[in-house]
Short mmCIF file of C-alpha atoms and ligand atoms in Angstrom, two decimals:
data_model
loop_
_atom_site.label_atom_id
_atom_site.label_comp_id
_atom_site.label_asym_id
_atom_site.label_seq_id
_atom_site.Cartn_x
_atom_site.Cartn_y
_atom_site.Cartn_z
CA UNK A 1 6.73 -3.16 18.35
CA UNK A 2 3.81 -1.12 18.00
CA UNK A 3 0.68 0.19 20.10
CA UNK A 4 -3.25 0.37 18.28
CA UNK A 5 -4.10 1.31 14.98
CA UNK A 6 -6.36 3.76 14.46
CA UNK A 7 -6.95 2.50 10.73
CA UNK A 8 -6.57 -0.73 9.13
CA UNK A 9 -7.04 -2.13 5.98
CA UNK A 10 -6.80 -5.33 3.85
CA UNK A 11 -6.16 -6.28 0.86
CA UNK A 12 -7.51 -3.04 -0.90
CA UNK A 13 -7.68 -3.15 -4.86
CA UNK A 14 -8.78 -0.32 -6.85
CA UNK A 15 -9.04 -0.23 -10.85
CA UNK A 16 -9.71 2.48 -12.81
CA UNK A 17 -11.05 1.06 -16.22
CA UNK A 18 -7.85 -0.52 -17.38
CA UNK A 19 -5.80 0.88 -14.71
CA UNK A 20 -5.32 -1.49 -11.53
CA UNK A 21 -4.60 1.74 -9.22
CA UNK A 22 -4.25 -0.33 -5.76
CA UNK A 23 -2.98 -4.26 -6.14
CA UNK A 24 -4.28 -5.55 -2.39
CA UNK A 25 -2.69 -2.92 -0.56
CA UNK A 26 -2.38 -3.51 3.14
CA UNK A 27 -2.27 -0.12 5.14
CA UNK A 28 -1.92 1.09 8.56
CA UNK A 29 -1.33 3.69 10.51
CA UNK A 30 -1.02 3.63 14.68
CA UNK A 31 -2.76 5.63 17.07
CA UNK A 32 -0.87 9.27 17.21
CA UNK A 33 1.58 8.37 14.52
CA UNK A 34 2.69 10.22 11.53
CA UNK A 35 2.69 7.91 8.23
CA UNK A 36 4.24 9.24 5.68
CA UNK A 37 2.86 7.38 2.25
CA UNK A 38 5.23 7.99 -0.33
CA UNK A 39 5.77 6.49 -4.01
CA UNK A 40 6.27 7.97 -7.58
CA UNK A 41 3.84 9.92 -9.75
CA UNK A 42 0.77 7.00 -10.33
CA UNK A 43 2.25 4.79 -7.38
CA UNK A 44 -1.24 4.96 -6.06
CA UNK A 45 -0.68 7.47 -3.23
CA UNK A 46 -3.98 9.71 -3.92
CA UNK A 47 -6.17 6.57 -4.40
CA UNK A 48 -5.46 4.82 -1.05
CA UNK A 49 -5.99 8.35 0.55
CA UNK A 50 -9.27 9.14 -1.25
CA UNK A 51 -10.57 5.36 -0.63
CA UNK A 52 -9.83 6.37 3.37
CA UNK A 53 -11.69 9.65 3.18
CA UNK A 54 -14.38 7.84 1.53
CA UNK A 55 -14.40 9.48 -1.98
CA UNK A 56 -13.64 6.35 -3.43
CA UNK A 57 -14.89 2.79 -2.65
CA UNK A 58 -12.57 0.07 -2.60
CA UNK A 59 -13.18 -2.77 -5.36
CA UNK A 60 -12.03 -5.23 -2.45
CA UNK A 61 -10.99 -5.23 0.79
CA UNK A 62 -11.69 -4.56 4.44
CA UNK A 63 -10.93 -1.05 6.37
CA UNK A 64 -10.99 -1.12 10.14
CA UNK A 65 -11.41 1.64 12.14
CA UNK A 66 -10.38 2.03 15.81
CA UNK A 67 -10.64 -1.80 15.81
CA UNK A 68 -14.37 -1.73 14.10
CA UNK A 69 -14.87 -3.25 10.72
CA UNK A 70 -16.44 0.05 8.38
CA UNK A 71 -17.40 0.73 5.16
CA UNK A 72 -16.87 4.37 4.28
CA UNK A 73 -19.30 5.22 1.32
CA UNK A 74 -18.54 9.15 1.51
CA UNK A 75 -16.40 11.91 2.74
CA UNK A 76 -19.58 12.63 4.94
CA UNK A 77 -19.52 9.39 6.38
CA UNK A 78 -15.28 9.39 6.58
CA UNK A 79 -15.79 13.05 8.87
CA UNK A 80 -18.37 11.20 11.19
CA UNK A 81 -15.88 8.71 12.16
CA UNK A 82 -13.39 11.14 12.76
CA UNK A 83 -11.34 10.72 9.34
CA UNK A 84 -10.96 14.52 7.06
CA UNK A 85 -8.82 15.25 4.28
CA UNK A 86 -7.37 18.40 4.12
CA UNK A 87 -7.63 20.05 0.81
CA UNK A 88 -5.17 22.87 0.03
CA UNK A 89 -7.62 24.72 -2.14
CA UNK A 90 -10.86 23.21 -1.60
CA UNK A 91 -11.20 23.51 1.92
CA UNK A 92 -12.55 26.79 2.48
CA UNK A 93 -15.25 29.08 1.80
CA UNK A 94 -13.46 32.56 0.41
CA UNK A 95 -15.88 34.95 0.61
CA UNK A 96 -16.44 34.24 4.54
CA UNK A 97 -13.53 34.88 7.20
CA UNK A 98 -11.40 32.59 9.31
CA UNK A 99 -13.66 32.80 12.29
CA UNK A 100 -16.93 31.74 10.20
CA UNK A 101 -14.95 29.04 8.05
CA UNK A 102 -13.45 27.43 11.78
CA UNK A 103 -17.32 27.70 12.81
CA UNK A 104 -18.96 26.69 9.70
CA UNK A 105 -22.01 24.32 11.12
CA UNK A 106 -20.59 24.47 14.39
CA UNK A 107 -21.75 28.27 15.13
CA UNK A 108 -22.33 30.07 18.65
CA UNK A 109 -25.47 32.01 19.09
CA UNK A 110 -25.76 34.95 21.34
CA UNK A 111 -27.18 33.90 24.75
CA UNK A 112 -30.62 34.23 25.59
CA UNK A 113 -33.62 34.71 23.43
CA UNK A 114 -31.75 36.54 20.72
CA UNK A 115 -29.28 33.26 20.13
CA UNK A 116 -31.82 30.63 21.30
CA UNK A 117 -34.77 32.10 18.97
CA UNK A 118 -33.40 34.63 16.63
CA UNK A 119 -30.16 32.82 15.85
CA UNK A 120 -28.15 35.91 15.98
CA UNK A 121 -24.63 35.00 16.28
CA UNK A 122 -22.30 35.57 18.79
CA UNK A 123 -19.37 37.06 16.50
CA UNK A 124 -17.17 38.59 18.56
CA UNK A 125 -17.17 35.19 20.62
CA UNK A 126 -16.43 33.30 17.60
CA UNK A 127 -13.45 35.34 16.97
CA UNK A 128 -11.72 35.29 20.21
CA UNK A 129 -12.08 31.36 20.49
CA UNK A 130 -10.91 31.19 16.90
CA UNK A 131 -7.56 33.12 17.79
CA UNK A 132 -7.27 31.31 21.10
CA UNK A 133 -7.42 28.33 19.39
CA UNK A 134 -4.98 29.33 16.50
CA UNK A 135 -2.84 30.30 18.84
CA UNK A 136 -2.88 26.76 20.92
CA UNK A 137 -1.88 25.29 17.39
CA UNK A 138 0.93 27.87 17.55
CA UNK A 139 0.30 29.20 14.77
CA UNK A 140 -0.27 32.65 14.23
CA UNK A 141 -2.37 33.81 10.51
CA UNK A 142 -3.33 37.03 11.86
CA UNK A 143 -6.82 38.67 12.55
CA UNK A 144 -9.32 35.74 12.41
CA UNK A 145 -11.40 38.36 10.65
CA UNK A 146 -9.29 38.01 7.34
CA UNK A 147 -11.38 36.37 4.06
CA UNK A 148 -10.30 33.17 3.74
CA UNK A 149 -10.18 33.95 0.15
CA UNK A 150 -6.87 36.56 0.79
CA UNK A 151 -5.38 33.79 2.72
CA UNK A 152 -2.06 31.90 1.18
CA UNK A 153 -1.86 28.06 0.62
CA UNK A 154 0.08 27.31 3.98
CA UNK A 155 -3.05 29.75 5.86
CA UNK A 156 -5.65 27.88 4.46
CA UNK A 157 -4.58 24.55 5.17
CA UNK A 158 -3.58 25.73 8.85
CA UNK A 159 -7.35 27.10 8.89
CA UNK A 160 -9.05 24.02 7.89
CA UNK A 161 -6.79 21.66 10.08
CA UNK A 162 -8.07 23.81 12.74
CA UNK A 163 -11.23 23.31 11.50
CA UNK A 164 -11.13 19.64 11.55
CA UNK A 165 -9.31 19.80 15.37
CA UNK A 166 -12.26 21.99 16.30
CA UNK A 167 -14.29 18.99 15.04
CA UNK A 168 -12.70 16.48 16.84
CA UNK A 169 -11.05 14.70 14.20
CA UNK A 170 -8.85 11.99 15.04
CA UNK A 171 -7.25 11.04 11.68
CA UNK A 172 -6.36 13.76 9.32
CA UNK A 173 -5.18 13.24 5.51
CA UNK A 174 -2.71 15.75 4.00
CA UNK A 175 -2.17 15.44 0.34
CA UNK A 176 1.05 16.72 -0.77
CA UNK A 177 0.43 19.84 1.40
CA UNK A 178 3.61 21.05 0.68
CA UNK A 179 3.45 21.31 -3.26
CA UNK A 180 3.20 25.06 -4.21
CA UNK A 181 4.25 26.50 -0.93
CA UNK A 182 7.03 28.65 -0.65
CA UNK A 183 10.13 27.17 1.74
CA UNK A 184 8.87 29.47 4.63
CA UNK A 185 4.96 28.52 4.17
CA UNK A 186 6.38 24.86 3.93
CA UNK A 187 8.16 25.24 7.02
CA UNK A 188 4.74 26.17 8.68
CA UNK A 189 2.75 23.10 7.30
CA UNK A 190 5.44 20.94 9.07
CA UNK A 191 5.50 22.10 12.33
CA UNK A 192 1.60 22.21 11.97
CA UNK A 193 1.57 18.48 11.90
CA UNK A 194 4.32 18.00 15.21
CA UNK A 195 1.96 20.48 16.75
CA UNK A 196 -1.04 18.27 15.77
CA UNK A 197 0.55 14.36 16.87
CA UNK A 198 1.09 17.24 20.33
CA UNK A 199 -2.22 16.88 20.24
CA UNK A 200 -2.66 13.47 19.96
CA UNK A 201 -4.17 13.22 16.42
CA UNK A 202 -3.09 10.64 14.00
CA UNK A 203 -1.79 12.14 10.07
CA UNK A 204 -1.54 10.65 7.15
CA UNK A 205 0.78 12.63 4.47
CA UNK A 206 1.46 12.21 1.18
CA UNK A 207 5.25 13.70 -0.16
CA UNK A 208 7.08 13.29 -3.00
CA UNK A 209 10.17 15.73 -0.70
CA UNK A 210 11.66 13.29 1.30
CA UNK A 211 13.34 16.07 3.22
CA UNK A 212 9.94 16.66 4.19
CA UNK A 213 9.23 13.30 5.21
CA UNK A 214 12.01 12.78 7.11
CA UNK A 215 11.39 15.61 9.30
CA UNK A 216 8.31 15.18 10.11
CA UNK A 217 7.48 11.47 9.92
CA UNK A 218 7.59 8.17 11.96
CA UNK A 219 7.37 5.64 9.74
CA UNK A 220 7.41 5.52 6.04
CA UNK A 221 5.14 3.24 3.57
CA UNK A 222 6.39 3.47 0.36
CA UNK A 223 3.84 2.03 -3.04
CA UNK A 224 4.99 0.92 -6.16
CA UNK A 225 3.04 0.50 -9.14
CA UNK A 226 0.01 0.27 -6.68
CA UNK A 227 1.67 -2.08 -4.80
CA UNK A 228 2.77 -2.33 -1.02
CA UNK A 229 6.72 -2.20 -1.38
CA UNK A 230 7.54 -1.04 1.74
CA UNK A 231 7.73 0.07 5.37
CA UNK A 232 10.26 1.31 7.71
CA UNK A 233 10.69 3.19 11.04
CA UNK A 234 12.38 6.84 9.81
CA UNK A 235 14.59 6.68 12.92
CA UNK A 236 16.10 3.43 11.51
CA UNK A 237 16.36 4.08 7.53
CA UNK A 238 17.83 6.56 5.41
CA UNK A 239 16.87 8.64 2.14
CA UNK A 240 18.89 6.04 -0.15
CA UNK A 241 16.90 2.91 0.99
CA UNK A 242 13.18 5.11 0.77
CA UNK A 243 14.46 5.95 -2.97
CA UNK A 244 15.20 2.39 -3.47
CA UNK A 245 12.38 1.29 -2.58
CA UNK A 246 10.45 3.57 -4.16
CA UNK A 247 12.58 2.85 -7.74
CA UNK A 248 12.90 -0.49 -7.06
CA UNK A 249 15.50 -2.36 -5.50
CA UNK A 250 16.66 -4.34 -8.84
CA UNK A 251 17.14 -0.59 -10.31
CA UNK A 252 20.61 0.40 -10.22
CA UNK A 253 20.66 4.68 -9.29
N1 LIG B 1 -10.32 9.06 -11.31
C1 LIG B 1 -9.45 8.34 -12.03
N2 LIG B 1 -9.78 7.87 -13.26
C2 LIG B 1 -8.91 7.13 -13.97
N3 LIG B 1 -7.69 6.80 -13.57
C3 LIG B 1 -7.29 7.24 -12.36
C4 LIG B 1 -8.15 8.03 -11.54
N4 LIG B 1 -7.49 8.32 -10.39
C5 LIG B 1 -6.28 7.74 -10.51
N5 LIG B 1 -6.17 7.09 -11.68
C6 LIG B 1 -4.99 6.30 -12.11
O1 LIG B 1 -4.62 5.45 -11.06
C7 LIG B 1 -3.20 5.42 -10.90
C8 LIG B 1 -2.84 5.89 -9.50
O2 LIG B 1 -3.11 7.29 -9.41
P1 LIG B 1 -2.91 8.13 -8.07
O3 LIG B 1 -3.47 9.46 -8.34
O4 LIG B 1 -3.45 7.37 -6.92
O5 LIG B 1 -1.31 8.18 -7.98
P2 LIG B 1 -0.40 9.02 -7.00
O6 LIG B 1 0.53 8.05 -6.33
O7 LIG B 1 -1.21 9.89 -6.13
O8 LIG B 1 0.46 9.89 -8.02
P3 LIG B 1 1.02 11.39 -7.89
O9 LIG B 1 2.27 11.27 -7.10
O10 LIG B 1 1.32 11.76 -9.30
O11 LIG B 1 -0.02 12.23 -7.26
C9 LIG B 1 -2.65 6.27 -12.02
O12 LIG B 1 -2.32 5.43 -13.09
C10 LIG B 1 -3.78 7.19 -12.37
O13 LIG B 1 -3.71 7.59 -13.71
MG1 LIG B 2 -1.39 11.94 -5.92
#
């Protein structure tokens, strides 16, 4: 039914002391697709996205990406491939603006000797890309010349999505990047990510609102008790079978 995947992976287990988090989890997602991975509180959701971003290793198992067998030992090594996770409050440095964070190790120098050898930057450059490029993820956060650190949860994640866009990124991981947005700022977040498959990237988000999930996603892998229990196209399922699956089909609701 289905084109490439841009990520595999086999038979993934992850314990945590006592706690088998992931039970040989098979996982993909396609090439430009929106995966929503849903599950209750402990299903293993965070795990499988942190072992992708390369903040966990897997105990077992094999992760292919674009077709290539990898092993992903950090989140430095996850970026390099093209894979970020987008942290609502981590992502940013507060004390520098929107133009510097977009920029961060990526920064234009003025041109000439006063870039090439003095490393002066070319600010006012920096900020007209940065809004030209906000504005192609038709978004709109205001002057790029804001603190990151005044910005609200839905800014900062539209900020370092950019970021990672900016970078190339081809698979981006959103955590619950809903949770502790207002409806309005939630609204945003969600048509970030239709403006971002647009673009051809391929995201990975977590929900527990399957309102949420429906709206925005193309298929649907649901865990259980670190367990695969699930998949299913979102044009050909409804809210009642996710929840059963996600319950457990033997549990009457
Ligand atoms: N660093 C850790 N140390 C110990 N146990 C952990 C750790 N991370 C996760 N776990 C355990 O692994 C299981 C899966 O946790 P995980 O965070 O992946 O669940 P989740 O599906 O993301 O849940 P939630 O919806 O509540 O965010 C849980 O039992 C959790 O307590
Ligand atoms: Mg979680």
């Amino acid at each position: 039914m289905k084109e490439k995947k841009i990520i595999e992976m086999r038979g993934i287990s992850k314990s945590f002391g006592g706690v088998r988090a992931l039970d040989k989890v098979d996982f993909e997602i396609y090439f430009n697709e929106v995966l929503a991975l849903v599950g209750d509180n402990g299903a293993g959701k965070s795990t499988l996205a942190k072992i992708i971003s390369g903040v966990y290793p897997p105990d077992e198992g094999e992760i292919f990406f674009e077709g290539q067998k990898v092993q992903i030992n950090n989140p430095r090594e996850a970026r390099e491939i093209g894979i970020e996770m987008i942290y609502q409050n981590l992502a940013l440095f507060n004390r520098i603006d929107v133009s510097g964070n977009l920029f961060m190790g990526k920064e234009l120098f003025l041109p000439g000797i006063w870039g090439k050898y003095f490393k002066f930057l070319d600010n006012k450059k920096m900020h007209k890309k940065s809004y030209e490029f906000l504005q192609g993820l038709k978004i709109d956060i205001g002057s790029t010349k804001k603190k990151a650190g005044v910005l609200s949860g839905g800014q900062r994640q539209v900020v370092a999505v950019g970021r990672a866009v900016l970078w190339k990124r081809k698979l981006l991981i959103m955590d619950e990047p809903a949770a502790a947005l207002g409806v309005k700022e939630s609204g945003e977040v969600l048509k970030l990510i239709e403006n971002l498959k647009e673009k051809g990237l391929s995201i990975l988000v977590i929900s527990h609102n399957l309102q949420h999930v429906f709206s925005v996603a193309d298929r649907i892998i649901v865990l259980r008790n670190g367990r695969r229990a699930g998949e299913k196209e979102v044009k050909y399922t409804t809210g009642d079978e996710i929840v059963k699956l996600i319950v457990g089909a033997d549990v009457i609701i």
